[in-house]
PDB file of C-alpha atoms in Angstrom:
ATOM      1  CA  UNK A   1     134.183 -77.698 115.133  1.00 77.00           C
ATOM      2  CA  UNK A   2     133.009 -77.266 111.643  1.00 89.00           C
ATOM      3  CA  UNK A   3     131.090 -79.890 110.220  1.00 94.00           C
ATOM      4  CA  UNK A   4     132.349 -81.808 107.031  1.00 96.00           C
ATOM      5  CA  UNK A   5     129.977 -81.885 103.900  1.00 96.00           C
ATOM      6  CA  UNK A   6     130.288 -83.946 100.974  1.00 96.00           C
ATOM      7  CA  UNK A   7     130.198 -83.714  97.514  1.00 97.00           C
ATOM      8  CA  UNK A   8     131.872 -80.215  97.503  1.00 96.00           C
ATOM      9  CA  UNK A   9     129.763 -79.940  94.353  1.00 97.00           C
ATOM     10  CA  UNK A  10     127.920 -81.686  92.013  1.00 97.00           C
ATOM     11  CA  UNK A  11     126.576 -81.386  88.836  1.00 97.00           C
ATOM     12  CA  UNK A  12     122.706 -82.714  88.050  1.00 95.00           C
ATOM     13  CA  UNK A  13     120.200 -82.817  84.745  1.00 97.00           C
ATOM     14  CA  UNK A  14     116.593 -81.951  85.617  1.00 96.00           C
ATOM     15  CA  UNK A  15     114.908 -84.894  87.046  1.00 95.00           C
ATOM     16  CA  UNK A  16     117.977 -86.791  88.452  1.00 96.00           C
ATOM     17  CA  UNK A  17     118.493 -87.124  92.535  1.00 96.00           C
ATOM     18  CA  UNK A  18     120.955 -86.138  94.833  1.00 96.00           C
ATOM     19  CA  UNK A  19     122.280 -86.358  98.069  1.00 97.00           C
ATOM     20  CA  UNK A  20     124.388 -84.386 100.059  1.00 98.00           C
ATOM     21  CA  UNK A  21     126.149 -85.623 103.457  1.00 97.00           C
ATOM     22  CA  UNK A  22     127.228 -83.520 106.280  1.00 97.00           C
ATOM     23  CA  UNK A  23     129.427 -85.129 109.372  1.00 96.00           C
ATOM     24  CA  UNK A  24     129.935 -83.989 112.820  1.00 94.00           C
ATOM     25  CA  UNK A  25     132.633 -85.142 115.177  1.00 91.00           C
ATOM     26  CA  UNK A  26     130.537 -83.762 118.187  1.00 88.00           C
ATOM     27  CA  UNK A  27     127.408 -85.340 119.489  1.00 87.00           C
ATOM     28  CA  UNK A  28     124.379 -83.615 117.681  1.00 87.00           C
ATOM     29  CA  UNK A  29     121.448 -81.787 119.283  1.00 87.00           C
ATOM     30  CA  UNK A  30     120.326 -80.607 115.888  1.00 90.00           C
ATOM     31  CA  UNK A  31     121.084 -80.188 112.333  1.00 93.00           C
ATOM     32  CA  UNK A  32     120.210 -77.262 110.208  1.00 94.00           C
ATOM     33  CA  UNK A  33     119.839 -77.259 106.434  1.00 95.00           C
ATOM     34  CA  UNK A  34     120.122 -73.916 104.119  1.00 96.00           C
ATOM     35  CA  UNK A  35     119.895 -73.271 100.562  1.00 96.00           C
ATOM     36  CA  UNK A  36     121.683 -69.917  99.559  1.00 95.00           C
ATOM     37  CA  UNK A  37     121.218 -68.720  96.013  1.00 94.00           C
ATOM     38  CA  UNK A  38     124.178 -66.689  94.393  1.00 88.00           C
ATOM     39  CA  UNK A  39     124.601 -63.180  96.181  1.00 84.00           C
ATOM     40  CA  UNK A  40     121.041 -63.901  97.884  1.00 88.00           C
ATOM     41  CA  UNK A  41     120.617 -64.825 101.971  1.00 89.00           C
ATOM     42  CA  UNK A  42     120.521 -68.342 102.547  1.00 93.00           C
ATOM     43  CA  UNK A  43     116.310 -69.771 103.042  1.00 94.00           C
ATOM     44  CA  UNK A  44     115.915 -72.371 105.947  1.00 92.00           C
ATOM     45  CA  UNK A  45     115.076 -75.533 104.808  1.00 93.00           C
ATOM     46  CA  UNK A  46     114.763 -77.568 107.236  1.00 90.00           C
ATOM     47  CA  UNK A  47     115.554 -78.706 110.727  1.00 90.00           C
ATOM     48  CA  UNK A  48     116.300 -81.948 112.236  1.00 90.00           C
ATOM     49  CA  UNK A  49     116.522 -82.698 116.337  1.00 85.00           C
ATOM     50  CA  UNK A  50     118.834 -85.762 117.301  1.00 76.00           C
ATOM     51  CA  UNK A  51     115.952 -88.764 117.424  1.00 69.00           C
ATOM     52  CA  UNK A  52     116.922 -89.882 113.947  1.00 58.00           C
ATOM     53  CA  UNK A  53     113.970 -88.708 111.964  1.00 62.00           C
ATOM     54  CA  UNK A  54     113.562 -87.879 109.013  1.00 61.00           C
ATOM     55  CA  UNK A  55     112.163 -85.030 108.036  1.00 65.00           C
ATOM     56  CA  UNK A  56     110.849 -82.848 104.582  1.00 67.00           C
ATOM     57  CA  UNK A  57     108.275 -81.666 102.105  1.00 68.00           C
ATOM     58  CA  UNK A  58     108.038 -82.392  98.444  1.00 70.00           C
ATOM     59  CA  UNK A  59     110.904 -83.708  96.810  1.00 84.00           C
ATOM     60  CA  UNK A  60     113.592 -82.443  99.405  1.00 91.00           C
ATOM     61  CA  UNK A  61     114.146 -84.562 102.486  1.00 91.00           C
ATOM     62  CA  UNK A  62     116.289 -84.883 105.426  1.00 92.00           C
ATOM     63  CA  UNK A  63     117.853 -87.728 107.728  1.00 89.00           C
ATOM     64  CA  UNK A  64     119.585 -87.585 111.209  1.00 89.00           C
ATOM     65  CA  UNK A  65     121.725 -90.778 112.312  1.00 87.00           C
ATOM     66  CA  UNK A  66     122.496 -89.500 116.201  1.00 84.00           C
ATOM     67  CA  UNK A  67     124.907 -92.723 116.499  1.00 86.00           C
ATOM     68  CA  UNK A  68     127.019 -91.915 113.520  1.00 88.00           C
ATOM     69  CA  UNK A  69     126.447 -87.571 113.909  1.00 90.00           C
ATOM     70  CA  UNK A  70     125.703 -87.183 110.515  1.00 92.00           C
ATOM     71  CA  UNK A  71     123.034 -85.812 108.163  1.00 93.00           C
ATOM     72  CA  UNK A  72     122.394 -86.175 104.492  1.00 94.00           C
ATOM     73  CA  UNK A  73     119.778 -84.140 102.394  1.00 95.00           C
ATOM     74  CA  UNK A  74     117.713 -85.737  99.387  1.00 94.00           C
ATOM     75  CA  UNK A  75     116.947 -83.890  96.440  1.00 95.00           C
ATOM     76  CA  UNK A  76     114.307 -86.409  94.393  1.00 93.00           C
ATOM     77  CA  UNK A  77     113.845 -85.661  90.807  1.00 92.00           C
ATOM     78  CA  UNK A  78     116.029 -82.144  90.820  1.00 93.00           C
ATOM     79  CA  UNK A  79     114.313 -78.991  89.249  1.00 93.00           C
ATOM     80  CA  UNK A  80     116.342 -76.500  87.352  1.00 95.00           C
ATOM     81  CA  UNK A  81     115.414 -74.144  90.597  1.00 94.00           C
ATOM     82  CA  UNK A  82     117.468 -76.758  93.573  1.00 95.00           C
ATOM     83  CA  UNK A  83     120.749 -75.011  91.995  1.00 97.00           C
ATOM     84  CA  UNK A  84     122.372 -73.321  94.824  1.00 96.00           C
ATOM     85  CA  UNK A  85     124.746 -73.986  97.146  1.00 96.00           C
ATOM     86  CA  UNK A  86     123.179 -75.963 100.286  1.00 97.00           C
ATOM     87  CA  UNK A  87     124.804 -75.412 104.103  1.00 96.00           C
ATOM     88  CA  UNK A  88     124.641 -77.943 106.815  1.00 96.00           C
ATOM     89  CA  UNK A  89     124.548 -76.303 110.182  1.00 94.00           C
ATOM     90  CA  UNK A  90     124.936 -78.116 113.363  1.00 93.00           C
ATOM     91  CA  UNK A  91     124.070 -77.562 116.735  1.00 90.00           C
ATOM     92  CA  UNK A  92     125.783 -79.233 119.683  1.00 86.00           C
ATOM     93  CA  UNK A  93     126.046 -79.097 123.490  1.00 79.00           C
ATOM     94  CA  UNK A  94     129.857 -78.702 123.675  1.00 78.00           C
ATOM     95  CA  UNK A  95     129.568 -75.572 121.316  1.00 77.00           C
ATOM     96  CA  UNK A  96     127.287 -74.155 123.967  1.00 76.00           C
ATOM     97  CA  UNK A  97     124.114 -74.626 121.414  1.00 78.00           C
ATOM     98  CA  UNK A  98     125.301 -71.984 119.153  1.00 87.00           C
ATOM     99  CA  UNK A  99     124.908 -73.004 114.947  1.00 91.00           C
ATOM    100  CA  UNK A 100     128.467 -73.515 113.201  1.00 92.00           C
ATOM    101  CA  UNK A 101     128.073 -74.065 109.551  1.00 94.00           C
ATOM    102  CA  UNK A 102     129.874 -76.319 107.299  1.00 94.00           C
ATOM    103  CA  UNK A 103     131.591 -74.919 103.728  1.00 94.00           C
ATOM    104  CA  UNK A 104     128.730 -75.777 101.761  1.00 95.00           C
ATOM    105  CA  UNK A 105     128.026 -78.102  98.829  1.00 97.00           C
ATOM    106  CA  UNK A 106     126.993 -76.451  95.363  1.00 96.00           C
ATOM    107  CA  UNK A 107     124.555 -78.369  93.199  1.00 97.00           C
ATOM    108  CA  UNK A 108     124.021 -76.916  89.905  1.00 97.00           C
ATOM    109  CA  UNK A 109     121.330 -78.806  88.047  1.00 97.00           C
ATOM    110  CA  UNK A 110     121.521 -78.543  84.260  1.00 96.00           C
ATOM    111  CA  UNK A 111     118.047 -78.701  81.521  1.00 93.00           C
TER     112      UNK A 111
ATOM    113  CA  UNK B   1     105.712 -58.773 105.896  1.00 69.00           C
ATOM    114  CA  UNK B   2     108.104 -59.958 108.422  1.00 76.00           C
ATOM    115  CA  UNK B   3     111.594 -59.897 107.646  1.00 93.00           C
ATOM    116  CA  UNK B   4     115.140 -58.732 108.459  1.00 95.00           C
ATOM    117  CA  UNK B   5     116.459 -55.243 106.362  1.00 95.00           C
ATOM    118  CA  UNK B   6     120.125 -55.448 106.083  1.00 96.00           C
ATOM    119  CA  UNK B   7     121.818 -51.877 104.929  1.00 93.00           C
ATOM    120  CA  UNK B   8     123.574 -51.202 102.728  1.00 94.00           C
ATOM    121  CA  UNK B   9     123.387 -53.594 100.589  1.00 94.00           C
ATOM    122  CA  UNK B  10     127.235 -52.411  98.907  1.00 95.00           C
ATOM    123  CA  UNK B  11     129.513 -50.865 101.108  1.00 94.00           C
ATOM    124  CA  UNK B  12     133.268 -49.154 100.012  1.00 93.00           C
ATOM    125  CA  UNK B  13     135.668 -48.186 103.093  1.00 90.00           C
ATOM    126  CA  UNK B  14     138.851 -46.985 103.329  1.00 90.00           C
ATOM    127  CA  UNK B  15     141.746 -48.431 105.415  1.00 88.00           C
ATOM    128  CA  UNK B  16     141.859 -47.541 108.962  1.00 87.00           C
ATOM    129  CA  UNK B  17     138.159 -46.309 108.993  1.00 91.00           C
ATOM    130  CA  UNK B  18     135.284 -48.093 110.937  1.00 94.00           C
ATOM    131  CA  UNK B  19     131.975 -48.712 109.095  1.00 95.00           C
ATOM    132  CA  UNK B  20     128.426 -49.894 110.877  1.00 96.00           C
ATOM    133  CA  UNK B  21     126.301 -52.419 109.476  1.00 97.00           C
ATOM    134  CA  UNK B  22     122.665 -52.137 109.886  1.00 97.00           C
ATOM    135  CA  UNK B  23     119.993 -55.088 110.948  1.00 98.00           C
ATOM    136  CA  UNK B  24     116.807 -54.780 111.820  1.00 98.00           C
ATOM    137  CA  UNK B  25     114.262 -57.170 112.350  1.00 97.00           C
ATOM    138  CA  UNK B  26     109.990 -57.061 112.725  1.00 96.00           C
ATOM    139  CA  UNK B  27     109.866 -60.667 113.240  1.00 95.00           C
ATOM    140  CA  UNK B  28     109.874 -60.185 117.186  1.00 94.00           C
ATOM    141  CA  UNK B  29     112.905 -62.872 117.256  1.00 94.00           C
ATOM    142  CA  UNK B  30     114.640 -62.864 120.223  1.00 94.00           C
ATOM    143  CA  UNK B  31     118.037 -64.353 119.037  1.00 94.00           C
ATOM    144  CA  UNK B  32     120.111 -62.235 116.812  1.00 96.00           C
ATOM    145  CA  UNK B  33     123.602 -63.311 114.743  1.00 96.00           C
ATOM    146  CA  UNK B  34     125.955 -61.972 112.533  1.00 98.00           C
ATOM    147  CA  UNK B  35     128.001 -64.461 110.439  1.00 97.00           C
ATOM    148  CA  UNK B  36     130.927 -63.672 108.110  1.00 97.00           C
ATOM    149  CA  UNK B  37     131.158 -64.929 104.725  1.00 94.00           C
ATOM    150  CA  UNK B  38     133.917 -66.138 102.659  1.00 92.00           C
ATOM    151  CA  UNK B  39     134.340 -67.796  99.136  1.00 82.00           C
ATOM    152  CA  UNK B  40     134.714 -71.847 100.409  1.00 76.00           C
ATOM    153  CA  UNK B  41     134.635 -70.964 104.279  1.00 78.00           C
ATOM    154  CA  UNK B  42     130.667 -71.501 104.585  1.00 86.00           C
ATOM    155  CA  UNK B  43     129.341 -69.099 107.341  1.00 93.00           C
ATOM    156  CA  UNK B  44     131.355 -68.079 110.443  1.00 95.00           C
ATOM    157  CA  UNK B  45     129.876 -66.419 113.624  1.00 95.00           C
ATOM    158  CA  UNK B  46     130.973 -62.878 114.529  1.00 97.00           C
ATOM    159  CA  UNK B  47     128.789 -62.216 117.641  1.00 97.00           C
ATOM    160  CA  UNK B  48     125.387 -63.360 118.392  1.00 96.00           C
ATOM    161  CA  UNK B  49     122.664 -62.125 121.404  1.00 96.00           C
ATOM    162  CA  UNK B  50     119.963 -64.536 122.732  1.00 93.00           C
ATOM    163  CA  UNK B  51     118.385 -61.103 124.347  1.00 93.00           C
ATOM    164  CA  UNK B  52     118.055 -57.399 124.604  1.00 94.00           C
ATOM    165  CA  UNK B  53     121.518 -55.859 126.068  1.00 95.00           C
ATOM    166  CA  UNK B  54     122.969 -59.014 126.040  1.00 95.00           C
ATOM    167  CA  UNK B  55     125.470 -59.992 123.728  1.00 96.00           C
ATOM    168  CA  UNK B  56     128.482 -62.978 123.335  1.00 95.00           C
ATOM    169  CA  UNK B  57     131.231 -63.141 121.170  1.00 95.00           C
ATOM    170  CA  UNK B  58     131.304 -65.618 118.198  1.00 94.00           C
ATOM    171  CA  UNK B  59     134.379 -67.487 116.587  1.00 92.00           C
ATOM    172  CA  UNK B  60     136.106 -64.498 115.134  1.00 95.00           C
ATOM    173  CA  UNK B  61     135.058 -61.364 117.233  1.00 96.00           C
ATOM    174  CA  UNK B  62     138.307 -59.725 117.380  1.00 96.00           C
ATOM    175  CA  UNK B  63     138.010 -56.219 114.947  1.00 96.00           C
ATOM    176  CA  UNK B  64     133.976 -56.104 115.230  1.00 97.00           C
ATOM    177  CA  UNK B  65     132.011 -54.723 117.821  1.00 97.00           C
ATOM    178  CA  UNK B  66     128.104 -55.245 118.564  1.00 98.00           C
ATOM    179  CA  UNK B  67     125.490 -53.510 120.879  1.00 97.00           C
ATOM    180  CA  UNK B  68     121.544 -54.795 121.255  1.00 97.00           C
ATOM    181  CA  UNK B  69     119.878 -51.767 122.879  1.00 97.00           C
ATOM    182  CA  UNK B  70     116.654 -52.874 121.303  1.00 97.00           C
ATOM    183  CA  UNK B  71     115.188 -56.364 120.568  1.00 96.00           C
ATOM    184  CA  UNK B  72     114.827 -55.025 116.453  1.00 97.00           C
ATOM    185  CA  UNK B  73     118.174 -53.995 116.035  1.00 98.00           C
ATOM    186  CA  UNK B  74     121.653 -55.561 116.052  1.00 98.00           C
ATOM    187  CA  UNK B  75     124.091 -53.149 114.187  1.00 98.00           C
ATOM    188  CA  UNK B  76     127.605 -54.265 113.518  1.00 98.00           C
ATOM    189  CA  UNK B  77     130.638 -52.013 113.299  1.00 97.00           C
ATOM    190  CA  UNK B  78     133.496 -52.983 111.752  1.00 96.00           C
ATOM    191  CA  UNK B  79     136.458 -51.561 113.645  1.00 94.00           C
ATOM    192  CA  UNK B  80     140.106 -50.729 111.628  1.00 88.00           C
ATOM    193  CA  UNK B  81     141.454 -53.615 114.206  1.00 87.00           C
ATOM    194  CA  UNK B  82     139.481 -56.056 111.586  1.00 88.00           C
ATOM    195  CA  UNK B  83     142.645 -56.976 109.148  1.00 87.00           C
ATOM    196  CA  UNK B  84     141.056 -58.417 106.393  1.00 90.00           C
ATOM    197  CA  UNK B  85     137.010 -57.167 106.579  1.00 92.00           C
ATOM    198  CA  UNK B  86     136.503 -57.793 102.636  1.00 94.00           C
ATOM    199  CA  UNK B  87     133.882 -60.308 102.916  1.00 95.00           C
ATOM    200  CA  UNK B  88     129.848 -60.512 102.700  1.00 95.00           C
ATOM    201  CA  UNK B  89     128.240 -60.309 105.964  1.00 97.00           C
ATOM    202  CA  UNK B  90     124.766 -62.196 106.849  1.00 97.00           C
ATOM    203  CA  UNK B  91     122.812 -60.485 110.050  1.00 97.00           C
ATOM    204  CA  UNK B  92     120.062 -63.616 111.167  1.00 96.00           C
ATOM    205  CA  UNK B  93     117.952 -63.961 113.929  1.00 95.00           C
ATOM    206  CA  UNK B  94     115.462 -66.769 115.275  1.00 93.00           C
ATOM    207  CA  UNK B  95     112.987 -66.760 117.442  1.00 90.00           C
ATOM    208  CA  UNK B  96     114.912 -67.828 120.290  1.00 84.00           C
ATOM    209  CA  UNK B  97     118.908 -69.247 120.584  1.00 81.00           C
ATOM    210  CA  UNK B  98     119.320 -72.870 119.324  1.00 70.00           C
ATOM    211  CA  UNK B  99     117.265 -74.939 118.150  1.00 60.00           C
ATOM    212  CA  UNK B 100     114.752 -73.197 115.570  1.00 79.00           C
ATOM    213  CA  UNK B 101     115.593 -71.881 112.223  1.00 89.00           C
ATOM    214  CA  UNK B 102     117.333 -69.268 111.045  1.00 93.00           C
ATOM    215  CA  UNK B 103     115.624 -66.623 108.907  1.00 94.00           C
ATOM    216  CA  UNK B 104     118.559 -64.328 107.168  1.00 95.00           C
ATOM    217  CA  UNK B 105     119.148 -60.716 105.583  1.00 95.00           C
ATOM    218  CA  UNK B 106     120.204 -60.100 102.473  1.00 94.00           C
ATOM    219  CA  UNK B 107     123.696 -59.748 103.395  1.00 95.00           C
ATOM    220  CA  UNK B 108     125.829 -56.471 103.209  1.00 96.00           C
ATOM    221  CA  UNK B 109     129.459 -56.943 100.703  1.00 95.00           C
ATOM    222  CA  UNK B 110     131.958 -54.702 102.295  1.00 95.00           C
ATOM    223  CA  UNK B 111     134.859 -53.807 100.017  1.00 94.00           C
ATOM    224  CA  UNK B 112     138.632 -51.896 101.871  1.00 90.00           C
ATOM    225  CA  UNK B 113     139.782 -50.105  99.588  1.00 85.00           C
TER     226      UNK B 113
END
């Protein structure tokens, strides 16, 4: 089952935050976050395990809620170079473990 | 540095011929994936191997084939079965199947013509 991220796509100036939301109607064992640049391979962000944490570096962070399976990704203070389009990608023990990616949100951030 | 090398990067084929894909990997991962991608589809699995001579099918297997006769290389051939094989194709791999993080090729665009 494909999970369901949200805003399809948004539209930023430099400095201004974000957050993009990814759902799950399977229980979670992990959720995967991707950044894919146009015609480039998507670059691992980051990875979350169910436990609720919250996870991240910089100005790009990541939350798990296990109870309500979903994810969202923070982009604080957006640089012209977050412009991509960003994939969820969960993980969970009905799929046999295997990583099924959602349609992706694109985030173009404007100077 | 470590890495996965897709080839070729551009690839043109004629209807009812089958073309191979090229991955190879010096990351000494032992989990290796092909995904499909399509404009507003995300990423969809093709075939994937946890090991060496081991291999499952993904969601949309039927019209590619896979072998993994060494842990470096996972070459996919696209078989004139596949109906509609115009799409970009992303070989991964991770250091083992499931939970870790996925590092990616540079994809391969395959264009019927």
């Amino acid at each position: 089952q494909q999970p369901v991220q949200s805003p399809q796509a948004v539209i930023l100036r430099e400095g201004e935050d974000a957050v993009i939301n990814c759902s799950s109607s399977k229980a979670l064992y992990s959720v995967h976050w991707y950044r894919q640049k146009h015609g480039e391979a998507p670059v691992f962000l980051m990875i979350l395990l169910k436990g609720g944490e919250q996870k991240g570096h910089e100005k790009i962070s990541a939350s798990f809620n296990e109870k309500k399976q979903q994810s969202s990704l923070y982009l604080t203070a957006s640089q012209l170079s977050y412009s991509g389009t960003y994939f969820c990608g969960t993980v969970t023990m009905e799929y046999g473990n295997k990583l099924v990616f959602g349609a992706g949100t694109i985030l173009r951030v404007k100077s | 540095d470590g890495g996965i090398t897709q080839s070729p990067k551009y690839l043109f084929r004629k209807e009812g011929q089958n073309v191979t894909l090229s991955c190879e990997q010096n990351l000494n991962h032992d989990a290796m994936y092909w995904y499909r991608q399509d404009p507003g589809q995300g990423l969809r699995l093709i075939y994937y191997s946890q090991i060496v001579n081991d291999f499952q099918k993904g969601d949309i297997a039927e019209g590619y084939s896979v072998s993994r006769e060494k842990k470096e290389s996972f070459p996919l051939t696209v078989t004139s079965a596949q109906k509609n094989p115009t799409a970009f194709y992303l070989c991964a791999s991770s250091i083992s199947f499931g939970a870790r993080g996925y590092t990616f090729g540079s994809g391969t665009r395959l264009t019927v013509v």
